[in-house]
Short mmCIF file of C-alpha atoms in Angstrom, two decimals:
data_model
loop_
_atom_site.label_atom_id
_atom_site.label_comp_id
_atom_site.label_asym_id
_atom_site.label_seq_id
_atom_site.Cartn_x
_atom_site.Cartn_y
_atom_site.Cartn_z
CA MET E 1 -220.21 -157.48 -63.85
CA ARG E 2 -222.96 -160.09 -63.46
CA ARG E 3 -220.70 -162.35 -65.50
CA ALA E 4 -218.06 -161.96 -62.79
CA VAL E 5 -220.56 -163.06 -60.14
CA ASN E 6 -221.67 -166.03 -62.23
CA ASP E 7 -218.07 -167.07 -62.86
CA LEU E 8 -217.34 -166.89 -59.15
CA LEU E 9 -220.40 -168.93 -58.17
CA GLY E 10 -220.49 -171.20 -61.19
CA ALA E 11 -217.20 -173.12 -61.11
CA TYR E 12 -217.70 -176.73 -60.03
CA ASP E 13 -215.80 -180.00 -59.69
CA LYS E 14 -218.48 -182.59 -60.41
CA LEU E 15 -221.95 -182.87 -61.93
CA ILE E 16 -224.73 -185.06 -60.51
CA MET E 17 -227.60 -185.91 -62.86
CA ASP E 18 -230.96 -185.52 -61.15
CA PRO E 19 -234.29 -186.67 -62.70
CA VAL E 20 -236.07 -183.53 -61.48
CA HIS E 21 -233.55 -180.71 -61.92
CA GLY E 22 -231.11 -182.14 -64.47
CA GLY E 23 -227.42 -181.49 -63.90
CA ILE E 24 -226.53 -180.34 -60.36
CA PRO E 25 -222.96 -178.98 -59.97
CA LEU E 26 -220.90 -179.70 -56.86
CA TYR E 27 -217.84 -178.09 -55.26
CA ARG E 28 -214.98 -180.25 -53.95
CA HIS E 29 -215.91 -179.78 -50.30
CA GLU E 30 -219.53 -180.68 -51.09
CA ILE E 31 -218.39 -183.93 -52.69
CA GLN E 32 -216.56 -184.68 -49.44
CA VAL E 33 -219.78 -184.06 -47.50
CA ILE E 34 -221.79 -186.31 -49.80
CA ASP E 35 -219.21 -189.09 -49.62
CA HIS E 36 -219.29 -189.14 -45.79
CA PRO E 37 -220.96 -192.31 -44.37
CA LEU E 38 -223.43 -190.24 -42.35
CA PHE E 39 -224.64 -188.61 -45.56
CA GLN E 40 -224.47 -191.76 -47.68
CA ARG E 41 -226.92 -193.38 -45.23
CA LEU E 42 -229.61 -191.12 -46.70
CA ARG E 43 -229.55 -193.29 -49.83
CA ASN E 44 -231.30 -195.93 -47.72
CA ILE E 45 -233.97 -193.69 -46.22
CA CYS E 46 -237.07 -193.17 -48.31
CA GLN E 47 -238.23 -189.58 -48.66
CA ASN E 48 -241.88 -190.50 -48.07
CA ASP E 49 -241.69 -193.37 -45.54
CA ILE E 50 -243.79 -196.11 -47.23
CA LEU E 51 -245.85 -193.97 -49.60
CA SER E 52 -244.69 -196.32 -52.37
CA LEU E 53 -247.28 -198.84 -51.11
CA VAL E 54 -249.87 -196.41 -52.49
CA PHE E 55 -247.92 -194.58 -55.21
CA PRO E 56 -245.44 -197.21 -56.50
CA GLY E 57 -243.03 -194.69 -58.01
CA ALA E 58 -242.48 -192.86 -54.72
CA THR E 59 -239.31 -194.76 -53.82
CA HIS E 60 -237.00 -191.73 -54.00
CA SER E 61 -234.54 -191.14 -51.16
CA ARG E 62 -233.61 -188.41 -48.72
CA PHE E 63 -230.20 -188.50 -50.37
CA LEU E 64 -231.30 -187.05 -53.70
CA HIS E 65 -233.85 -184.75 -52.07
CA SER E 66 -231.07 -183.17 -49.98
CA ILE E 67 -228.94 -182.55 -53.07
CA GLY E 68 -232.00 -181.12 -54.82
CA VAL E 69 -232.66 -178.72 -51.92
CA MET E 70 -229.07 -177.50 -52.20
CA HIS E 71 -229.61 -176.86 -55.91
CA VAL E 72 -232.89 -174.98 -55.40
CA GLY E 73 -231.43 -172.93 -52.53
CA THR E 74 -228.58 -171.88 -54.79
CA ARG E 75 -230.99 -170.90 -57.53
CA MET E 76 -233.07 -168.85 -55.09
CA PHE E 77 -230.08 -166.85 -53.86
CA ARG E 78 -228.57 -166.32 -57.30
CA ALA E 79 -231.93 -165.33 -58.80
CA MET E 80 -232.29 -162.62 -56.16
CA ILE E 81 -228.71 -161.40 -56.72
CA ASP E 82 -229.26 -161.25 -60.47
CA ALA E 83 -232.58 -159.39 -60.10
CA TYR E 84 -230.98 -156.90 -57.71
CA LEU E 85 -228.17 -156.11 -60.15
CA ARG E 86 -230.56 -155.89 -63.07
CA GLU E 87 -233.06 -153.61 -61.37
CA ARG E 88 -230.38 -151.36 -59.91
CA LYS E 89 -229.11 -151.00 -63.50
CA LEU E 90 -225.52 -151.45 -62.45
CA SER E 91 -223.53 -151.32 -65.65
CA GLU E 92 -221.37 -154.14 -66.99
CA GLN E 93 -218.39 -151.78 -66.77
CA THR E 94 -218.84 -151.23 -63.04
CA ASP E 95 -217.23 -154.09 -61.19
CA LEU E 96 -218.27 -155.22 -57.76
CA SER E 97 -215.58 -154.81 -55.17
CA LEU E 98 -213.60 -157.86 -54.14
CA SER E 99 -215.15 -157.73 -50.68
CA GLN E 100 -218.66 -157.75 -52.21
CA LEU E 101 -217.81 -160.70 -54.44
CA ASP E 102 -216.30 -162.54 -51.47
CA ALA E 103 -219.40 -161.86 -49.37
CA ILE E 104 -221.77 -163.15 -52.06
CA ASP E 105 -219.64 -166.24 -52.58
CA TYR E 106 -219.39 -166.98 -48.85
CA LEU E 107 -223.13 -166.64 -48.25
CA ALA E 108 -223.98 -168.72 -51.33
CA LYS E 109 -221.71 -171.58 -50.26
CA THR E 110 -223.04 -171.42 -46.70
CA ILE E 111 -226.60 -171.69 -48.02
CA ARG E 112 -225.62 -174.69 -50.15
CA LEU E 113 -224.17 -176.64 -47.22
CA GLY E 114 -227.06 -175.69 -44.93
CA CYS E 115 -229.52 -177.00 -47.53
CA LEU E 116 -227.46 -180.11 -48.18
CA LEU E 117 -227.38 -181.08 -44.49
CA HIS E 118 -230.82 -179.86 -43.42
CA ASP E 119 -232.35 -183.38 -43.38
CA SER E 120 -229.24 -185.37 -42.52
CA GLY E 121 -230.65 -186.35 -39.12
CA HIS E 122 -233.68 -188.22 -40.43
CA SER E 123 -233.83 -191.83 -39.32
CA SER E 124 -235.63 -194.86 -40.75
CA PHE E 125 -238.85 -193.98 -42.59
CA SER E 126 -238.30 -190.25 -42.08
CA HIS E 127 -241.10 -188.59 -40.07
CA GLN E 128 -242.93 -191.80 -39.20
CA PHE E 129 -239.95 -193.06 -37.20
CA THR E 130 -240.16 -190.31 -34.59
CA GLN E 131 -243.95 -190.67 -34.33
CA ALA E 132 -243.82 -194.30 -33.22
CA ARG E 133 -244.59 -194.51 -29.50
CA LYS E 134 -241.53 -196.52 -28.48
CA ILE E 135 -239.20 -194.31 -30.54
CA ARG E 136 -240.67 -191.20 -28.90
CA ASP E 137 -239.98 -192.76 -25.51
CA LEU E 138 -236.39 -193.48 -26.54
CA MET E 139 -235.76 -190.00 -27.92
CA SER E 140 -237.17 -188.31 -24.83
CA ARG E 141 -235.09 -190.37 -22.41
CA PRO E 142 -233.35 -188.09 -19.86
CA GLY E 143 -229.69 -187.72 -20.73
CA ARG E 144 -230.12 -188.69 -24.39
CA PHE E 145 -228.93 -185.30 -25.63
CA ARG E 146 -225.82 -185.37 -23.41
CA ASP E 147 -225.03 -188.92 -24.54
CA LEU E 148 -225.35 -187.82 -28.15
CA TRP E 149 -222.81 -185.04 -27.62
CA GLU E 150 -220.53 -186.88 -25.19
CA GLY E 151 -217.04 -185.36 -25.22
CA ILE E 152 -218.12 -182.47 -27.48
CA ASP E 153 -219.06 -178.93 -26.49
CA TYR E 154 -222.47 -178.33 -28.04
CA SER E 155 -222.85 -174.81 -26.61
CA ALA E 156 -221.73 -173.30 -29.92
CA TYR E 157 -224.98 -174.60 -31.47
CA HIS E 158 -227.48 -174.95 -28.62
CA ALA E 159 -227.95 -172.45 -25.83
CA GLU E 160 -229.53 -175.13 -23.64
CA GLU E 161 -230.31 -178.81 -23.62
CA PRO E 162 -233.65 -179.58 -25.34
CA GLY E 163 -236.21 -181.53 -23.37
CA GLU E 164 -237.14 -183.83 -26.24
CA LEU E 165 -235.10 -184.59 -29.34
CA GLU E 166 -236.43 -184.18 -32.87
CA HIS E 167 -234.82 -185.10 -36.17
CA GLU E 168 -233.58 -181.50 -36.49
CA HIS E 169 -231.37 -182.01 -33.43
CA TYR E 170 -229.88 -185.07 -35.07
CA SER E 171 -229.29 -183.08 -38.26
CA VAL E 172 -227.18 -180.62 -36.26
CA ARG E 173 -225.27 -183.49 -34.64
CA VAL E 174 -224.64 -185.15 -38.03
CA ALA E 175 -223.64 -181.84 -39.59
CA HIS E 176 -221.06 -181.28 -36.85
CA ASP E 177 -219.38 -184.63 -37.47
CA VAL E 178 -219.53 -184.31 -41.26
CA LEU E 179 -218.25 -180.74 -41.43
CA CYS E 180 -215.44 -181.46 -38.99
CA SER E 181 -214.20 -184.16 -41.36
CA VAL E 182 -214.34 -181.92 -44.45
CA ASP E 183 -211.67 -179.49 -45.60
CA LEU E 184 -213.78 -176.41 -44.99
CA GLU E 185 -210.68 -174.29 -44.48
CA SER E 186 -209.72 -174.63 -48.15
CA ALA E 187 -213.24 -173.56 -49.06
CA GLY E 188 -212.94 -170.59 -46.69
CA LEU E 189 -216.04 -171.62 -44.75
CA SER E 190 -216.94 -172.09 -41.08
CA ALA E 191 -218.99 -175.00 -39.70
CA VAL E 192 -220.69 -172.80 -37.09
CA ASP E 193 -222.11 -170.55 -39.83
CA VAL E 194 -223.51 -173.48 -41.81
CA ILE E 195 -225.08 -175.07 -38.74
CA GLY E 196 -226.32 -171.65 -37.63
CA ILE E 197 -228.80 -171.46 -40.53
CA MET E 198 -230.24 -174.88 -39.68
CA GLU E 199 -233.25 -175.32 -37.42
CA THR E 200 -233.06 -175.54 -33.58
CA THR E 201 -229.69 -173.74 -33.42
CA ASP E 202 -228.68 -170.54 -31.67
CA VAL E 203 -225.17 -169.56 -32.73
CA THR E 204 -222.74 -166.68 -32.60
CA PRO E 205 -221.59 -166.33 -36.22
CA SER E 206 -217.89 -166.42 -37.03
CA GLU E 207 -216.04 -163.14 -37.46
CA THR E 208 -215.69 -163.97 -41.16
CA PHE E 209 -219.47 -164.30 -41.48
CA CYS E 210 -219.99 -161.02 -39.59
CA GLN E 211 -217.66 -159.15 -41.96
CA HIS E 212 -219.34 -160.62 -45.04
CA ALA E 213 -222.80 -159.95 -43.58
CA ARG E 214 -222.05 -156.26 -43.06
CA THR E 215 -220.63 -155.98 -46.57
CA PHE E 216 -223.71 -157.73 -47.99
CA TRP E 217 -226.12 -155.54 -45.99
CA GLU E 218 -224.48 -152.35 -47.22
CA PHE E 219 -224.41 -153.73 -50.76
CA ILE E 220 -228.13 -154.62 -50.77
CA ALA E 221 -229.60 -151.78 -48.70
CA GLY E 222 -227.26 -149.14 -50.15
CA GLU E 223 -227.93 -145.60 -48.97
CA GLU E 224 -230.64 -146.86 -46.60
CA ALA E 225 -228.08 -149.06 -44.83
CA ARG E 226 -225.74 -146.14 -44.33
CA ALA E 227 -228.56 -143.89 -43.15
CA GLY E 228 -230.09 -146.47 -40.81
CA ASN E 229 -229.07 -146.60 -37.17
CA ILE E 230 -228.72 -150.38 -36.75
CA PRO E 231 -226.26 -151.75 -34.19
CA GLY E 232 -223.42 -153.52 -35.98
CA HIS E 233 -223.93 -156.73 -34.01
CA ASP E 234 -227.54 -157.01 -35.26
CA ILE E 235 -226.63 -157.05 -38.97
CA PRO E 236 -225.10 -160.57 -39.02
CA HIS E 237 -228.27 -161.93 -37.39
CA LEU E 238 -230.42 -160.16 -40.00
CA VAL E 239 -228.42 -161.80 -42.77
CA MET E 240 -228.39 -165.16 -41.00
CA GLY E 241 -232.18 -164.93 -40.74
CA LEU E 242 -232.38 -164.38 -44.50
CA LEU E 243 -230.24 -167.44 -45.16
CA SER E 244 -232.29 -169.51 -42.69
CA SER E 245 -235.51 -168.60 -44.49
CA ILE E 246 -234.06 -170.01 -47.73
CA VAL E 247 -233.22 -173.30 -45.98
CA SER E 248 -236.42 -173.58 -43.91
CA GLY E 249 -239.15 -170.98 -44.24
CA GLU E 250 -242.68 -170.77 -45.53
CA ILE E 251 -241.39 -170.61 -49.10
CA ASP E 252 -238.06 -172.39 -49.01
CA ALA E 253 -235.80 -174.65 -51.01
CA ASP E 254 -236.94 -177.69 -49.01
CA ARG E 255 -240.63 -177.31 -49.85
CA ALA E 256 -239.94 -176.37 -53.46
CA ASP E 257 -237.87 -179.50 -54.02
CA TYR E 258 -240.06 -182.02 -52.22
CA MET E 259 -243.23 -180.78 -53.91
CA LEU E 260 -241.67 -181.13 -57.36
CA ARG E 261 -239.90 -184.39 -56.49
CA ASP E 262 -242.82 -186.06 -54.71
CA GLY E 263 -245.17 -185.10 -57.52
CA PHE E 264 -242.74 -186.37 -60.15
CA HIS E 265 -242.04 -189.73 -58.53
CA SER E 266 -245.65 -190.26 -57.50
CA SER E 267 -246.78 -189.41 -61.04
CA VAL E 268 -249.22 -186.99 -59.46
CA THR E 269 -249.62 -183.49 -60.88
CA ILE E 270 -252.04 -181.60 -58.67
CA GLY E 271 -252.22 -177.85 -59.07
CA GLY E 272 -248.57 -177.53 -60.05
CA PHE E 273 -246.30 -174.52 -59.87
CA ASN E 274 -243.61 -173.06 -62.08
CA LEU E 275 -240.32 -172.93 -60.17
CA ASP E 276 -238.63 -170.75 -62.79
CA HIS E 277 -241.44 -168.18 -62.65
CA LEU E 278 -241.43 -168.18 -58.85
CA LEU E 279 -237.65 -167.71 -58.59
CA SER E 280 -237.60 -164.95 -61.20
CA ASN E 281 -239.92 -162.90 -58.99
CA LEU E 282 -238.14 -163.38 -55.67
CA ARG E 283 -236.32 -160.35 -54.28
CA PHE E 284 -234.31 -159.32 -51.25
CA GLY E 285 -236.50 -157.46 -48.81
CA TRP E 286 -235.15 -155.07 -46.20
CA ASP E 287 -236.38 -152.37 -43.89
CA VAL E 288 -233.87 -150.36 -41.87
CA SER E 289 -236.59 -148.98 -39.58
CA GLU E 290 -237.56 -152.35 -38.05
CA PRO E 291 -234.82 -153.58 -38.84
CA TRP E 292 -235.77 -156.52 -41.08
CA MET E 293 -234.24 -158.55 -43.87
CA GLY E 294 -235.92 -161.43 -45.63
CA LEU E 295 -237.58 -162.63 -48.80
CA ALA E 296 -239.88 -160.48 -50.89
CA ILE E 297 -242.02 -161.28 -53.91
CA THR E 298 -242.93 -158.86 -56.70
CA GLN E 299 -246.57 -158.05 -57.33
CA LYS E 300 -246.45 -159.77 -60.70
CA GLY E 301 -245.00 -162.85 -59.00
CA LEU E 302 -247.98 -163.27 -56.67
CA GLY E 303 -249.60 -165.62 -59.18
CA ALA E 304 -246.57 -167.92 -59.03
CA LEU E 305 -246.65 -167.83 -55.23
CA GLU E 306 -250.38 -168.58 -55.23
CA ASP E 307 -249.70 -171.61 -57.45
CA PHE E 308 -246.98 -172.72 -55.03
CA VAL E 309 -249.29 -172.51 -52.01
CA TYR E 310 -252.24 -174.11 -53.80
CA SER E 311 -250.04 -176.97 -55.05
CA ARG E 312 -248.76 -177.58 -51.52
CA HIS E 313 -252.32 -177.48 -50.16
CA GLN E 314 -253.47 -180.05 -52.71
CA MET E 315 -250.45 -182.32 -52.20
CA TYR E 316 -251.31 -182.51 -48.52
CA ARG E 317 -254.94 -183.30 -49.21
CA LYS E 318 -254.57 -185.73 -52.11
CA VAL E 319 -251.19 -187.40 -51.56
CA TYR E 320 -249.77 -187.06 -48.04
CA ALA E 321 -253.19 -187.43 -46.37
CA HIS E 322 -254.46 -190.09 -48.80
CA LYS E 323 -256.67 -192.49 -46.85
CA THR E 324 -254.64 -195.58 -47.79
CA ALA E 325 -251.32 -193.81 -47.17
CA LEU E 326 -252.26 -192.67 -43.65
CA GLY E 327 -253.54 -196.17 -42.91
CA PHE E 328 -250.18 -197.65 -43.84
CA ASP E 329 -248.45 -194.99 -41.73
CA TRP E 330 -250.43 -196.24 -38.72
CA LEU E 331 -249.50 -199.84 -39.49
CA LEU E 332 -245.86 -198.80 -39.93
CA ARG E 333 -245.71 -197.16 -36.51
CA GLU E 334 -247.31 -200.24 -34.93
CA ALA E 335 -244.84 -202.49 -36.73
CA ILE E 336 -241.91 -200.41 -35.43
CA ASN E 337 -243.28 -200.72 -31.89
CA GLU E 338 -243.67 -204.45 -32.50
CA VAL E 339 -240.07 -204.85 -33.64
CA LEU E 340 -238.82 -202.99 -30.57
CA GLU E 341 -240.52 -205.54 -28.31
CA ASP E 342 -237.43 -207.63 -29.03
CA PRO E 343 -234.83 -206.55 -26.40
CA GLU E 344 -231.98 -207.00 -28.87
CA ASN E 345 -233.62 -204.69 -31.40
CA PHE E 346 -234.53 -202.20 -28.68
CA ASP E 347 -230.96 -202.07 -27.35
CA TRP E 348 -229.53 -201.69 -30.85
CA VAL E 349 -231.79 -198.74 -31.75
CA ASP E 350 -231.11 -197.23 -28.32
CA THR E 351 -227.38 -197.39 -29.06
CA CYS E 352 -227.78 -195.93 -32.56
CA LEU E 353 -229.69 -192.94 -31.19
CA SER E 354 -226.82 -192.01 -28.87
CA ASN E 355 -223.75 -192.74 -30.97
CA MET E 356 -222.94 -191.29 -34.37
CA THR E 357 -220.74 -194.26 -35.23
CA TRP E 358 -223.80 -196.51 -35.19
CA PHE E 359 -226.37 -193.89 -36.20
CA ALA E 360 -225.11 -194.31 -39.77
CA GLU E 361 -226.62 -197.79 -39.77
CA LEU E 362 -230.11 -196.71 -38.69
CA THR E 363 -231.84 -196.90 -42.08
CA ASP E 364 -235.01 -198.33 -43.59
CA ASN E 365 -233.14 -201.56 -44.35
CA PHE E 366 -232.75 -202.48 -40.68
CA PHE E 367 -236.49 -202.31 -40.06
CA TRP E 368 -237.49 -204.03 -43.29
CA GLU E 369 -235.38 -207.02 -42.29
CA ALA E 370 -236.84 -206.91 -38.78
CA PHE E 371 -240.40 -206.73 -40.21
CA ARG E 372 -239.73 -209.82 -42.33
CA LYS E 373 -238.44 -211.79 -39.35
CA VAL E 374 -241.52 -210.94 -37.28
CA ALA E 375 -243.85 -211.62 -40.22
CA ARG E 376 -242.39 -215.10 -40.74
CA ARG E 377 -242.96 -215.98 -37.08
CA GLN E 378 -246.29 -214.19 -36.67
CA PRO E 379 -248.65 -214.07 -39.69
CA ASP E 380 -251.11 -212.15 -37.49
CA SER E 381 -248.66 -209.28 -36.86
CA TYR E 382 -248.52 -205.67 -37.96
CA SER E 383 -245.18 -206.46 -39.58
CA PHE E 384 -246.95 -209.03 -41.77
CA CYS E 385 -249.37 -206.29 -42.89
CA ILE E 386 -246.47 -204.05 -43.92
CA VAL E 387 -244.46 -206.76 -45.70
CA ASN E 388 -247.49 -208.12 -47.56
CA ARG E 389 -249.33 -204.83 -48.11
CA VAL E 390 -252.38 -205.74 -46.07
CA LYS E 391 -254.13 -202.38 -45.74
CA LEU E 392 -256.54 -201.12 -43.14
CA ALA E 393 -260.25 -201.25 -44.02
CA HIS E 394 -261.28 -197.60 -44.44
CA LEU E 395 -264.58 -196.65 -42.81
CA ASP E 396 -264.98 -192.89 -43.13
CA THR E 397 -263.25 -189.51 -43.47
CA ARG E 398 -264.03 -186.29 -41.63
CA GLU E 399 -262.38 -182.86 -41.65
CA ASN E 400 -261.56 -180.40 -38.89
CA LEU E 401 -262.79 -182.49 -35.97
CA ASP E 402 -261.32 -181.74 -32.56
CA LYS E 403 -260.36 -184.55 -30.17
CA SER E 404 -263.83 -184.82 -28.67
CA GLY E 405 -265.38 -184.82 -32.14
CA ILE E 406 -263.05 -187.60 -33.27
CA GLN E 407 -263.90 -189.72 -30.24
CA ALA E 408 -267.64 -189.13 -30.68
CA HIS E 409 -267.54 -190.14 -34.36
CA ARG E 410 -265.37 -193.13 -33.53
CA GLY E 411 -267.96 -194.28 -30.99
CA TRP E 412 -270.80 -193.80 -33.46
CA LEU E 413 -269.03 -195.87 -36.14
CA ALA E 414 -268.34 -198.65 -33.63
CA SER E 415 -271.98 -198.65 -32.58
CA GLU E 416 -273.20 -198.82 -36.18
CA LEU E 417 -270.82 -201.69 -36.95
CA GLY E 418 -271.54 -203.53 -33.72
CA ILE E 419 -267.90 -203.58 -32.63
CA SER E 420 -265.91 -202.17 -29.75
CA SER E 421 -264.72 -198.59 -30.18
CA GLU E 422 -261.20 -199.90 -29.52
CA ASN E 423 -261.43 -201.61 -32.90
CA VAL E 424 -261.91 -198.29 -34.71
CA VAL E 425 -258.56 -196.71 -35.57
CA THR E 426 -258.20 -193.01 -36.35
CA CYS E 427 -255.37 -191.32 -38.25
CA SER E 428 -255.15 -187.55 -38.59
CA MET E 429 -252.96 -185.19 -40.58
CA ARG E 430 -252.84 -181.50 -39.86
CA ALA E 431 -251.84 -179.20 -42.70
CA ARG E 432 -250.45 -175.95 -41.30
CA PHE E 433 -251.14 -172.89 -43.40
CA SER E 434 -251.79 -170.26 -40.73
CA ASN E 435 -248.39 -168.63 -41.35
CA ILE E 436 -249.69 -167.54 -44.73
CA GLN E 437 -252.14 -165.21 -43.02
CA ASP E 438 -249.58 -163.99 -40.51
CA ASN E 439 -247.22 -162.09 -42.80
CA PHE E 440 -246.36 -165.36 -44.57
CA ASN E 441 -243.62 -166.04 -42.04
CA GLY E 442 -241.57 -162.99 -42.99
CA ILE E 443 -242.20 -162.84 -46.73
CA LYS E 444 -243.43 -159.48 -47.93
CA VAL E 445 -244.65 -158.07 -51.23
CA LEU E 446 -242.45 -155.58 -53.05
CA VAL E 447 -244.71 -152.80 -54.32
CA ARG E 448 -243.49 -150.00 -56.58
CA ALA E 449 -245.24 -146.66 -56.97
CA PRO E 450 -246.58 -146.19 -60.54
CA ILE E 451 -244.71 -142.95 -61.32
CA SER E 452 -241.85 -142.53 -58.86
CA ARG E 453 -241.11 -146.28 -58.88
CA GLU E 454 -240.20 -146.02 -55.22
CA ARG E 455 -240.27 -149.37 -53.47
CA SER E 456 -242.28 -150.28 -50.41
CA LEU E 457 -242.93 -153.55 -48.59
CA ARG E 458 -246.41 -154.65 -47.60
CA ARG E 459 -247.88 -157.63 -45.83
CA ILE E 460 -248.91 -160.29 -48.26
CA THR E 461 -252.53 -160.40 -47.10
CA GLU E 462 -252.82 -156.65 -47.72
CA VAL E 463 -252.08 -157.17 -51.40
CA SER E 464 -253.71 -160.52 -52.19
CA ALA E 465 -257.01 -161.92 -50.89
CA PHE E 466 -256.00 -165.38 -52.09
CA PHE E 467 -253.87 -166.23 -49.05
CA SER E 468 -256.59 -165.39 -46.54
CA LYS E 469 -258.51 -168.43 -47.81
CA PHE E 470 -256.03 -170.84 -46.25
CA GLY E 471 -255.86 -171.91 -42.66
CA ASP E 472 -254.80 -174.92 -40.65
CA GLY E 473 -256.92 -177.94 -41.44
CA THR E 474 -257.14 -181.50 -40.15
CA ILE E 475 -258.12 -184.56 -42.16
CA THR E 476 -259.08 -187.60 -40.08
CA HIS E 477 -259.57 -191.07 -41.51
CA PHE E 478 -261.36 -193.84 -39.61
CA TYR E 479 -260.44 -197.50 -40.09
CA ARG E 480 -261.29 -200.89 -38.71
CA ARG E 481 -258.41 -202.28 -36.69
CA PRO E 482 -256.92 -205.40 -38.32
CA ASP E 483 -257.30 -208.74 -36.58
CA VAL E 484 -253.78 -208.72 -35.18
CA ALA E 485 -252.89 -210.56 -32.00
CA ALA E 486 -249.28 -209.39 -31.84
CA SER E 487 -247.44 -209.18 -28.57
CA ALA E 488 -246.82 -205.45 -29.01
CA THR E 489 -249.12 -203.10 -27.19
CA PRO E 490 -250.72 -200.95 -29.91
CA GLU E 491 -250.70 -197.19 -29.88
CA PRO E 492 -253.89 -195.57 -28.68
CA ALA E 493 -256.26 -194.94 -31.57
CA GLY E 494 -255.86 -191.44 -32.96
#
């Protein structure tokens, strides 16, 4: 019977070779998604902005990361299906019904497309792009959202117009265009269901999804599902929440891939976690009394989850918040602001942010060329620092300072150095781990009684003291501002 499930989910039309995961199979409709210009643009967007100026191997793209997330998301879902069948001891002679097989296949393919498109809205230099002051001003311009969706009814995805756009909103907009150009009908899929498991959306699932969700719920929860008094319209949202947590949750395919990929390409192995061990201990969790459906981890898998969290914690501290890396991030944002002082560049980026036809051309390449032009004209520019790897002079590092503490320490450093406090630059990174202590964002521990083997779900902090050690933390680096007399008005320090 499990063989039937694997045959159904395992057929593919093409194989992509990935340096992290090996061979990644693709369906025909997924190849069409990947070949779309709006997805191909991700080849020219670096996964880690300009981290390669510190870790030279970190030149990998959002393109391959997105395909890797799809692969990991598939493995997560299939691992939980396989464990469910194995632990329920369903015999090889007992076939799943056609409706159950169809439901599993539909949900698996929806997860794959949701994972594949989850980062499709990232612009040049990924997260640093939207943190540049002039870009933030552009993305928060009144009417930007309506311009972006001109002539298209966005109400199927967004209940209301957001006040300020983030890259997730652009991912939804890209996904709409890409999926509308793909033969989803032949694949038996619906665009609204795929986009519904992506962030910032609020959708009414298709009738096909609702039917498959009810079949899946009854298949997983069994007698409990039939005994529970859950309104039928709530079940699709329970299942959609499960799928969303695989795409973007506290332990999701996105984090699992970027931690492995960033560590691999940076040649940094800090902590480390075993993906195979983690996946083999993931389970479907459900509770008809709440009602709730989400991810669960076995007690014996807690060690793998602890490794996952510790590895992520260390990657933030030692790689993403590296003092030289954050210094270059500050210079990058200033260089972007500098480039946008040119009215022609400003108007072009403004156009790209409102029109999907031109959004495809908003990649790292555009800004690298712009940086070089500025650097040739102005050797005392921030662009020159980026092009020629002129790093900020690091002065000090402090942890968990609030705004007043940062300003006080900045003033003290300036006084000690005999310079103006305006010449002391601060860069902070906040690592968010508070969800770990708050039910781990919906993940629960599957506990079985020693004799009866009855299952129960418990909060993760009730079972393991390890996760209570983590909380949100801020690392702040202090630098001396470079002697740059560029025309751009710099961002406020900090």
